[in-house]
Amino acid sequence: MRLTMPTAVVEGTQLTVMPFRDDAVVGTMSVPTLVQLVPSPRAEEDPRKLKAASGLVRRHAELRATVQRTLKSSQKGKNVGPYAEYIAAGLKGELGAAWSTPPITLWHAGPLAAVSDELVSGSGLRTLTVAPGTMVVAIDGETQTTAWHDLYDDPETYGLTYPELAQVRVPFELYVDLAPSDARQIFYDRNVQGVAVAKNLAMSMDQRDFGTRLAHLVADSVKVDVDGQRLPFGQLVNSSKRQVSRGDREVVTLSALRALVVTAIYGKVGLNRSAESVHEDELPAGTRPEQVEALIVPLLARLIAELFPDFANRSALTAPAVLAGLGIAAHHTTPWSEAASRIGTEELDQLLGGIRWEREAAYWDGVAAKTGTAGRLNFSGGVKDSGGRVADAILYPATEAGRKIRGL
């Protein structure tokens, strides 16, 4: 008896995808499929594990090294743990709907084992097959890939289970049969061509940040008159730019308003926190989040309402460093500020009463701004650079800077 050989059947991992160009597709895959297709970058950088690994894993590590940065001893590697914790919190519902991970960009180094016809005519959907042993490398999103490996290696540490992870779908884009040089170019384009978001602007978008939440509360609690209309001050706060332009309706940025809030909470220490997350368990000693909110929101809302004409005129007051200095001065009225330098709200009002907020060199050059060669006053100095000088000028009117901003 002779056994007949089976007809040709292509074996491998099947993925349902949608092509978006002739060498690239998008789709989703399960977490078990991801960790099977793409070996752990962390393991591939461990000399001991790599020495005992199969020839296939070693060849994969060599190919990965041609298109990726190392994880070890880099900020990228340090971000893996927090990224895994972030994903786990999202999966467990702790972040509600306000969380997201970008699609992972994968490189299939070679032709596909098989590609099906359209699953539904006219839909573009197809099934592709990745043969066992094929080299698949993450050329963008490797930190996330490593985080998924950490979660799948030890889900209990993150409060998850294997069945829970098996139900998760991970979005991806897959580039097929590219030369290593093309894969490296995609890595470069993804990591260099894009404009990095300024850290303080990014912080102003973080709705889990206590400082950002309070900035929104302050903005929405103030009503101002604009062209005969009574509007929330929040409508004049720009949330998407580092600075407002002359043609913008808004008069101040959210990141600048957040600097006012953070320095009002912490005082001068807040200058270093203007581009850092503010968590409720990191508030000044002896305070509770609800206590801080109950005091800071009306305090700053009152100052904005009283100084609104200067906001509307886009005076020096709208510069981030000046608002940070104002926040430091306001901090001295809080019950958790140092007793030796504590002042009352009436004294704060007196200190602010004589300040010249006009954007003129006579008042702000050398304090919160610099005069350029063309004679134009430039307020581009950061919160950390000038916020402390502005605060001292506000709080100590007898100093040279104090007299300067008061036109004396």
Short mmCIF file of C-alpha atoms in Angstrom, two decimals:
data_model
loop_
_atom_site.label_atom_id
_atom_site.label_comp_id
_atom_site.label_asym_id
_atom_site.label_seq_id
_atom_site.Cartn_x
_atom_site.Cartn_y
_atom_site.Cartn_z
CA MET A 1 0.00 0.00 0.00
CA ARG A 2 1.26 3.41 -0.89
CA LEU A 3 -0.01 6.58 0.84
CA THR A 4 -0.92 9.41 -1.47
CA MET A 5 0.57 12.76 -0.58
CA PRO A 6 -1.87 15.57 0.42
CA THR A 7 -2.64 18.30 -2.04
CA ALA A 8 -0.64 21.46 -1.52
CA VAL A 9 -1.93 23.25 1.56
CA VAL A 10 -0.32 26.46 2.73
CA GLU A 11 0.24 26.38 6.47
CA GLY A 12 0.81 29.37 8.69
CA THR A 13 -0.88 32.22 10.52
CA GLN A 14 -3.88 33.66 8.72
CA LEU A 15 -4.80 37.32 9.06
CA THR A 16 -7.85 39.11 7.68
CA VAL A 17 -6.66 42.40 6.23
CA MET A 18 -7.52 45.37 4.02
CA PRO A 19 -4.84 46.48 1.51
CA PHE A 20 -4.18 50.23 1.29
CA ARG A 21 -1.37 50.00 -1.26
CA ASP A 22 0.10 47.14 -3.27
CA ASP A 23 2.66 46.24 -0.61
CA ALA A 24 0.85 47.12 2.62
CA VAL A 25 -2.28 46.12 4.53
CA VAL A 26 -4.07 47.02 7.75
CA GLY A 27 -5.99 44.83 10.16
CA THR A 28 -6.19 43.52 13.69
CA MET A 29 -4.76 40.42 15.35
CA SER A 30 -5.05 38.78 18.74
CA VAL A 31 -2.41 39.25 21.41
CA PRO A 32 -1.35 35.56 21.23
CA THR A 33 -0.86 35.98 17.47
CA LEU A 34 1.24 39.13 17.95
CA VAL A 35 3.60 37.56 20.49
CA GLN A 36 3.93 34.50 18.26
CA LEU A 37 4.67 36.44 15.08
CA VAL A 38 6.99 39.05 16.60
CA PRO A 39 9.54 37.76 19.14
CA SER A 40 10.14 39.77 22.29
CA PRO A 41 12.61 42.60 21.57
CA ARG A 42 13.70 42.42 25.20
CA ALA A 43 14.59 38.74 24.88
CA GLU A 44 16.46 39.37 21.63
CA GLU A 45 18.74 41.84 23.44
CA ASP A 46 19.57 39.42 26.26
CA PRO A 47 22.92 37.80 25.33
CA ARG A 48 22.29 34.74 27.54
CA LYS A 49 18.83 34.06 26.11
CA LEU A 50 20.01 34.74 22.59
CA LYS A 51 22.92 32.31 22.97
CA ALA A 52 20.49 29.50 23.87
CA ALA A 53 17.88 30.53 21.29
CA SER A 54 17.20 28.81 17.99
CA GLY A 55 18.93 29.87 14.81
CA LEU A 56 15.65 31.39 13.61
CA VAL A 57 15.42 33.68 16.68
CA ARG A 58 19.07 34.72 16.29
CA ARG A 59 18.52 35.56 12.61
CA HIS A 60 15.42 37.55 13.58
CA ALA A 61 17.45 39.49 16.16
CA GLU A 62 20.07 40.31 13.53
CA LEU A 63 17.41 41.55 11.11
CA ARG A 64 15.66 43.58 13.82
CA ALA A 65 18.95 45.30 14.67
CA THR A 66 19.12 46.72 11.15
CA VAL A 67 15.89 48.70 11.53
CA GLN A 68 15.42 49.33 15.26
CA ARG A 69 16.95 51.07 18.25
CA THR A 70 17.95 49.08 21.32
CA LEU A 71 15.72 48.91 24.37
CA LYS A 72 18.48 48.31 26.90
CA SER A 73 19.72 51.38 28.79
CA SER A 74 17.47 53.74 26.81
CA GLN A 75 14.40 55.84 27.51
CA LYS A 76 12.56 53.60 25.08
CA GLY A 77 13.28 50.60 27.30
CA LYS A 78 12.31 52.50 30.45
CA ASN A 79 8.91 53.28 28.91
CA VAL A 80 7.97 49.60 28.48
CA GLY A 81 6.86 49.05 32.09
CA PRO A 82 4.65 52.17 32.32
CA TYR A 83 3.23 51.36 28.86
CA ALA A 84 2.27 47.85 29.99
CA GLU A 85 0.62 49.27 33.13
CA TYR A 86 -1.25 51.82 30.99
CA ILE A 87 -2.55 49.11 28.63
CA ALA A 88 -3.56 46.92 31.57
CA ALA A 89 -5.44 49.80 33.21
CA GLY A 90 -7.27 50.42 29.94
CA LEU A 91 -8.18 46.75 29.51
CA LYS A 92 -9.51 46.58 33.07
CA GLY A 93 -11.77 49.59 32.47
CA GLU A 94 -9.94 51.86 34.89
CA LEU A 95 -9.49 54.57 32.23
CA GLY A 96 -12.99 54.42 30.77
CA ALA A 97 -12.99 55.25 27.07
CA ALA A 98 -10.13 57.77 27.41
CA TRP A 99 -7.24 55.52 26.40
CA SER A 100 -5.71 54.36 23.16
CA THR A 101 -2.74 52.58 21.58
CA PRO A 102 -1.65 53.33 18.00
CA PRO A 103 -1.47 50.58 15.35
CA ILE A 104 1.82 48.69 15.39
CA THR A 105 3.79 48.97 12.14
CA LEU A 106 5.16 45.57 11.07
CA TRP A 107 7.56 44.56 8.32
CA HIS A 108 7.13 41.16 6.65
CA ALA A 109 10.63 40.53 5.31
CA GLY A 110 9.82 38.48 2.22
CA PRO A 111 6.84 37.48 0.10
CA LEU A 112 3.66 36.18 1.68
CA ALA A 113 2.91 32.48 1.74
CA ALA A 114 -0.55 33.07 0.29
CA VAL A 115 -3.15 35.76 -0.34
CA SER A 116 -6.82 34.95 -0.86
CA ASP A 117 -9.25 36.48 -3.29
CA GLU A 118 -11.62 39.13 -1.92
CA LEU A 119 -13.70 37.64 0.88
CA VAL A 120 -16.63 39.85 -0.12
CA SER A 121 -16.71 41.14 -3.67
CA GLY A 122 -15.78 44.82 -3.82
CA SER A 123 -14.82 45.01 -0.14
CA GLY A 124 -11.06 44.67 -0.55
CA LEU A 125 -10.95 42.32 2.45
CA ARG A 126 -8.59 39.40 2.01
CA THR A 127 -6.92 36.68 4.03
CA LEU A 128 -3.15 36.49 3.94
CA THR A 129 -1.01 33.70 5.30
CA VAL A 130 2.28 34.23 7.11
CA ALA A 131 4.36 31.07 6.84
CA PRO A 132 5.98 29.59 9.96
CA GLY A 133 9.49 30.96 10.48
CA THR A 134 8.85 34.15 8.50
CA MET A 135 10.67 37.24 9.75
CA VAL A 136 8.16 39.81 11.02
CA VAL A 137 9.69 42.88 12.69
CA ALA A 138 8.05 45.87 14.42
CA ILE A 139 9.55 48.93 12.74
CA ASP A 140 7.29 51.35 14.65
CA GLY A 141 5.48 50.62 17.89
CA GLU A 142 8.18 48.35 19.31
CA THR A 143 7.75 49.71 22.83
CA GLN A 144 4.08 48.73 22.66
CA THR A 145 5.01 45.32 21.23
CA THR A 146 7.39 44.71 24.14
CA ALA A 147 4.68 45.82 26.58
CA TRP A 148 2.27 43.26 25.08
CA HIS A 149 4.96 40.59 25.56
CA ASP A 150 5.35 41.59 29.21
CA LEU A 151 1.59 41.43 29.72
CA TYR A 152 1.33 38.03 28.07
CA ASP A 153 4.37 36.62 29.88
CA ASP A 154 2.93 37.45 33.32
CA PRO A 155 -0.68 38.69 33.13
CA GLU A 156 -1.36 38.11 36.83
CA THR A 157 1.17 40.80 37.78
CA TYR A 158 -0.99 43.31 35.91
CA GLY A 159 -4.32 42.03 37.24
CA LEU A 160 -5.19 40.24 33.98
CA THR A 161 -5.66 36.66 32.78
CA TYR A 162 -4.73 34.77 29.63
CA PRO A 163 -8.39 34.40 28.55
CA GLU A 164 -8.85 38.18 28.91
CA LEU A 165 -5.76 38.91 26.81
CA ALA A 166 -6.79 36.35 24.20
CA GLN A 167 -9.93 38.39 23.48
CA VAL A 168 -8.02 41.62 22.79
CA ARG A 169 -7.53 42.76 19.20
CA VAL A 170 -4.37 44.72 18.41
CA PRO A 171 -4.49 47.01 15.34
CA PHE A 172 -1.55 46.79 12.95
CA GLU A 173 -0.28 47.79 9.54
CA LEU A 174 1.93 45.35 7.69
CA TYR A 175 4.45 46.17 4.95
CA VAL A 176 5.26 43.17 2.78
CA ASP A 177 8.46 42.13 0.99
CA LEU A 178 10.30 45.44 1.46
CA ALA A 179 14.07 45.69 1.27
CA PRO A 180 15.79 46.39 4.62
CA SER A 181 16.72 49.86 3.35
CA ASP A 182 13.03 50.64 2.74
CA ALA A 183 12.10 49.40 6.21
CA ARG A 184 14.81 51.61 7.73
CA GLN A 185 13.45 54.58 5.80
CA ILE A 186 9.96 53.97 7.18
CA PHE A 187 11.47 53.83 10.68
CA TYR A 188 13.18 57.16 10.03
CA ASP A 189 10.08 58.79 8.57
CA ARG A 190 7.90 57.70 11.47
CA ASN A 191 10.32 58.84 14.15
CA VAL A 192 11.86 61.98 12.63
CA GLN A 193 9.54 63.50 10.05
CA GLY A 194 6.71 64.08 12.51
CA VAL A 195 6.84 67.19 14.70
CA ALA A 196 7.15 66.28 18.36
CA VAL A 197 4.49 67.79 20.61
CA ALA A 198 5.89 70.23 23.15
CA LYS A 199 5.71 68.62 26.58
CA ASN A 200 3.79 71.45 28.23
CA LEU A 201 1.26 71.44 25.38
CA ALA A 202 0.87 67.68 25.68
CA MET A 203 0.30 68.03 29.42
CA SER A 204 -2.52 70.49 28.78
CA MET A 205 -4.31 67.73 26.84
CA ASP A 206 -4.14 65.17 29.66
CA GLN A 207 -7.58 65.06 31.22
CA ARG A 208 -6.41 62.71 33.97
CA ASP A 209 -3.95 65.38 35.10
CA PHE A 210 -5.18 67.27 38.18
CA GLY A 211 -3.68 70.57 36.98
CA THR A 212 -5.40 70.32 33.60
CA ARG A 213 -8.75 69.47 35.18
CA LEU A 214 -8.54 72.49 37.46
CA ALA A 215 -7.52 74.74 34.56
CA HIS A 216 -10.71 73.75 32.74
CA LEU A 217 -12.78 74.32 35.88
CA VAL A 218 -11.26 77.78 36.36
CA ALA A 219 -11.85 78.73 32.73
CA ASP A 220 -15.46 77.55 32.75
CA SER A 221 -16.31 79.20 36.08
CA VAL A 222 -15.52 82.75 34.88
CA LYS A 223 -18.07 84.72 32.84
CA VAL A 224 -16.79 87.69 30.84
CA ASP A 225 -18.31 90.32 28.55
CA VAL A 226 -17.15 90.14 24.93
CA ASP A 227 -18.78 92.39 22.34
CA GLY A 228 -21.93 92.69 24.43
CA GLN A 229 -22.17 88.95 25.05
CA ARG A 230 -21.72 87.15 28.35
CA LEU A 231 -19.42 84.19 27.67
CA PRO A 232 -17.51 81.60 29.68
CA PHE A 233 -13.82 82.52 29.76
CA GLY A 234 -13.19 78.95 28.55
CA GLN A 235 -14.32 80.00 25.07
CA LEU A 236 -11.32 82.34 24.93
CA VAL A 237 -8.81 79.65 25.89
CA ASN A 238 -6.96 77.89 23.07
CA SER A 239 -6.38 74.21 23.83
CA SER A 240 -4.45 73.21 20.71
CA LYS A 241 -1.58 75.70 20.30
CA ARG A 242 1.56 76.74 22.14
CA GLN A 243 0.72 80.39 21.66
CA VAL A 244 -2.21 82.35 20.33
CA SER A 245 -1.90 84.29 17.08
CA ARG A 246 -3.07 87.81 16.40
CA GLY A 247 -5.99 86.53 14.33
CA ASP A 248 -7.21 84.05 16.95
CA ARG A 249 -10.34 84.77 18.92
CA GLU A 250 -8.76 83.18 22.00
CA VAL A 251 -6.58 85.30 24.26
CA VAL A 252 -4.57 82.68 26.17
CA THR A 253 -3.50 79.04 25.78
CA LEU A 254 -4.62 76.21 28.00
CA SER A 255 -1.00 75.32 28.76
CA ALA A 256 -0.41 78.87 30.06
CA LEU A 257 -3.58 78.69 32.15
CA ARG A 258 -2.42 75.35 33.51
CA ALA A 259 0.88 76.97 34.54
CA LEU A 260 -1.13 79.52 36.53
CA VAL A 261 -3.02 76.71 38.27
CA VAL A 262 0.02 74.55 39.03
CA THR A 263 2.08 77.41 40.48
CA ALA A 264 -0.90 78.56 42.54
CA ILE A 265 -1.01 75.07 44.04
CA TYR A 266 2.74 74.56 44.60
CA GLY A 267 4.33 78.02 44.55
CA LYS A 268 7.80 78.22 42.98
CA VAL A 269 8.10 74.43 43.09
CA GLY A 270 5.31 74.43 40.53
CA LEU A 271 7.63 75.93 37.90
CA ASN A 272 9.30 72.53 37.56
CA ARG A 273 5.90 70.82 37.41
CA SER A 274 4.51 72.91 34.58
CA ALA A 275 5.46 70.18 32.10
CA GLU A 276 4.92 67.23 34.46
CA SER A 277 1.83 65.31 35.45
CA VAL A 278 0.12 66.38 38.67
CA HIS A 279 -1.43 63.46 40.52
CA GLU A 280 -3.85 63.81 43.38
CA ASP A 281 -1.54 61.89 45.72
CA GLU A 282 1.28 64.39 45.04
CA LEU A 283 -0.48 67.54 46.24
CA PRO A 284 1.10 69.65 49.00
CA ALA A 285 1.37 67.89 52.34
CA GLY A 286 -1.75 68.01 54.46
CA THR A 287 -4.08 68.90 51.58
CA ARG A 288 -6.85 66.91 49.92
CA PRO A 289 -7.84 67.21 46.25
CA GLU A 290 -11.29 68.55 47.08
CA GLN A 291 -9.78 71.14 49.44
CA VAL A 292 -7.31 72.34 46.80
CA GLU A 293 -10.04 72.53 44.17
CA ALA A 294 -12.42 74.39 46.49
CA LEU A 295 -9.81 77.10 47.16
CA ILE A 296 -7.84 77.38 43.91
CA VAL A 297 -10.75 77.51 41.47
CA PRO A 298 -12.58 80.52 42.99
CA LEU A 299 -9.28 82.26 43.83
CA LEU A 300 -8.03 82.18 40.25
CA ALA A 301 -11.47 82.72 38.77
CA ARG A 302 -11.73 85.98 40.72
CA LEU A 303 -8.30 87.15 39.56
CA ILE A 304 -9.13 86.38 35.91
CA ALA A 305 -12.46 88.19 36.15
CA GLU A 306 -10.84 91.27 37.69
CA LEU A 307 -7.94 91.28 35.23
CA PHE A 308 -9.99 90.33 32.17
CA PRO A 309 -9.50 93.68 30.39
CA ASP A 310 -5.77 92.94 30.39
CA PHE A 311 -6.43 89.43 29.06
CA ALA A 312 -8.68 90.87 26.34
CA ASN A 313 -5.93 93.30 25.32
CA ARG A 314 -3.48 90.38 25.03
CA SER A 315 -1.20 92.18 27.45
CA ALA A 316 1.92 90.75 29.09
CA LEU A 317 -0.44 89.00 31.47
CA THR A 318 -1.25 86.36 28.83
CA ALA A 319 2.40 85.21 28.57
CA PRO A 320 2.93 81.81 30.24
CA ALA A 321 5.82 83.04 32.41
CA VAL A 322 3.78 86.01 33.66
CA LEU A 323 0.81 83.80 34.49
CA ALA A 324 3.16 81.42 36.30
CA GLY A 325 4.52 84.35 38.34
CA LEU A 326 0.95 85.43 39.13
CA GLY A 327 0.20 81.87 40.26
CA ILE A 328 3.20 81.90 42.63
CA ALA A 329 1.98 85.17 44.13
CA ALA A 330 -1.52 83.71 44.53
CA HIS A 331 -0.02 80.63 46.21
CA HIS A 332 1.07 82.82 49.12
CA THR A 333 -2.61 83.34 50.02
CA THR A 334 -3.26 79.58 50.45
CA PRO A 335 -3.40 78.03 53.93
CA TRP A 336 -0.77 75.44 52.94
CA SER A 337 1.83 78.05 51.93
CA GLU A 338 4.74 78.87 54.24
CA ALA A 339 3.40 80.85 57.20
CA ALA A 340 6.33 83.27 57.19
CA SER A 341 5.52 84.55 53.69
CA ARG A 342 1.74 84.12 53.72
CA ILE A 343 -0.38 87.08 52.66
CA GLY A 344 -4.09 87.80 52.51
CA THR A 345 -6.16 88.22 49.35
CA GLU A 346 -6.50 91.96 50.01
CA GLU A 347 -2.73 92.33 50.13
CA LEU A 348 -2.45 90.36 46.89
CA ASP A 349 -4.94 92.72 45.26
CA GLN A 350 -2.88 95.70 46.42
CA LEU A 351 0.29 94.17 44.97
CA LEU A 352 -1.42 93.59 41.62
CA GLY A 353 -3.14 96.98 41.53
CA GLY A 354 -0.19 99.05 40.41
CA ILE A 355 1.28 96.69 37.81
CA ARG A 356 1.57 97.86 34.20
CA TRP A 357 0.49 94.89 32.12
CA GLU A 358 1.11 96.56 28.75
CA ARG A 359 3.54 94.71 26.47
CA GLU A 360 6.24 97.34 26.66
CA ALA A 361 9.96 97.01 27.21
CA ALA A 362 9.89 99.73 29.85
CA TYR A 363 7.98 97.35 32.16
CA TRP A 364 8.89 93.78 31.16
CA ASP A 365 12.33 93.77 29.52
CA GLY A 366 14.63 91.67 31.70
CA VAL A 367 11.76 90.44 33.87
CA ALA A 368 9.62 88.26 31.61
CA ALA A 369 10.84 89.28 28.16
CA LYS A 370 13.82 90.37 26.12
CA THR A 371 14.12 93.16 23.58
CA GLY A 372 15.46 91.94 20.25
CA THR A 373 17.79 93.77 17.88
CA ALA A 374 14.76 95.17 16.04
CA GLY A 375 13.46 96.63 19.29
CA ARG A 376 10.61 94.12 19.51
CA LEU A 377 9.74 92.70 22.93
CA ASN A 378 9.91 88.91 22.97
CA PHE A 379 8.04 86.91 25.64
CA SER A 380 9.23 83.54 24.30
CA GLY A 381 11.16 82.72 27.48
CA GLY A 382 9.74 79.67 29.23
CA VAL A 383 7.87 79.36 32.50
CA LYS A 384 10.95 77.98 34.25
CA ASP A 385 13.16 80.76 32.89
CA SER A 386 11.13 83.78 33.92
CA GLY A 387 8.28 82.70 36.20
CA GLY A 388 10.30 83.13 39.36
CA ARG A 389 11.50 86.64 38.41
CA VAL A 390 7.92 87.71 37.67
CA ALA A 391 6.75 86.37 41.04
CA ASP A 392 9.48 88.25 42.91
CA ALA A 393 8.63 91.44 41.01
CA ILE A 394 4.97 91.08 41.99
CA LEU A 395 5.60 90.20 45.62
CA TYR A 396 8.41 92.69 46.33
CA PRO A 397 7.51 96.09 44.85
CA ALA A 398 10.54 97.80 46.37
CA THR A 399 13.00 95.77 44.29
CA GLU A 400 14.30 97.00 40.95
CA ALA A 401 12.11 94.52 39.06
CA GLY A 402 9.16 95.35 41.29
CA ARG A 403 9.47 99.04 40.50
CA LYS A 404 10.02 98.31 36.81
CA ILE A 405 6.75 96.41 36.26
CA ARG A 406 4.94 99.20 38.08
CA GLY A 407 6.47 101.91 35.92
CA LEU A 408 8.29 103.54 38.83
#
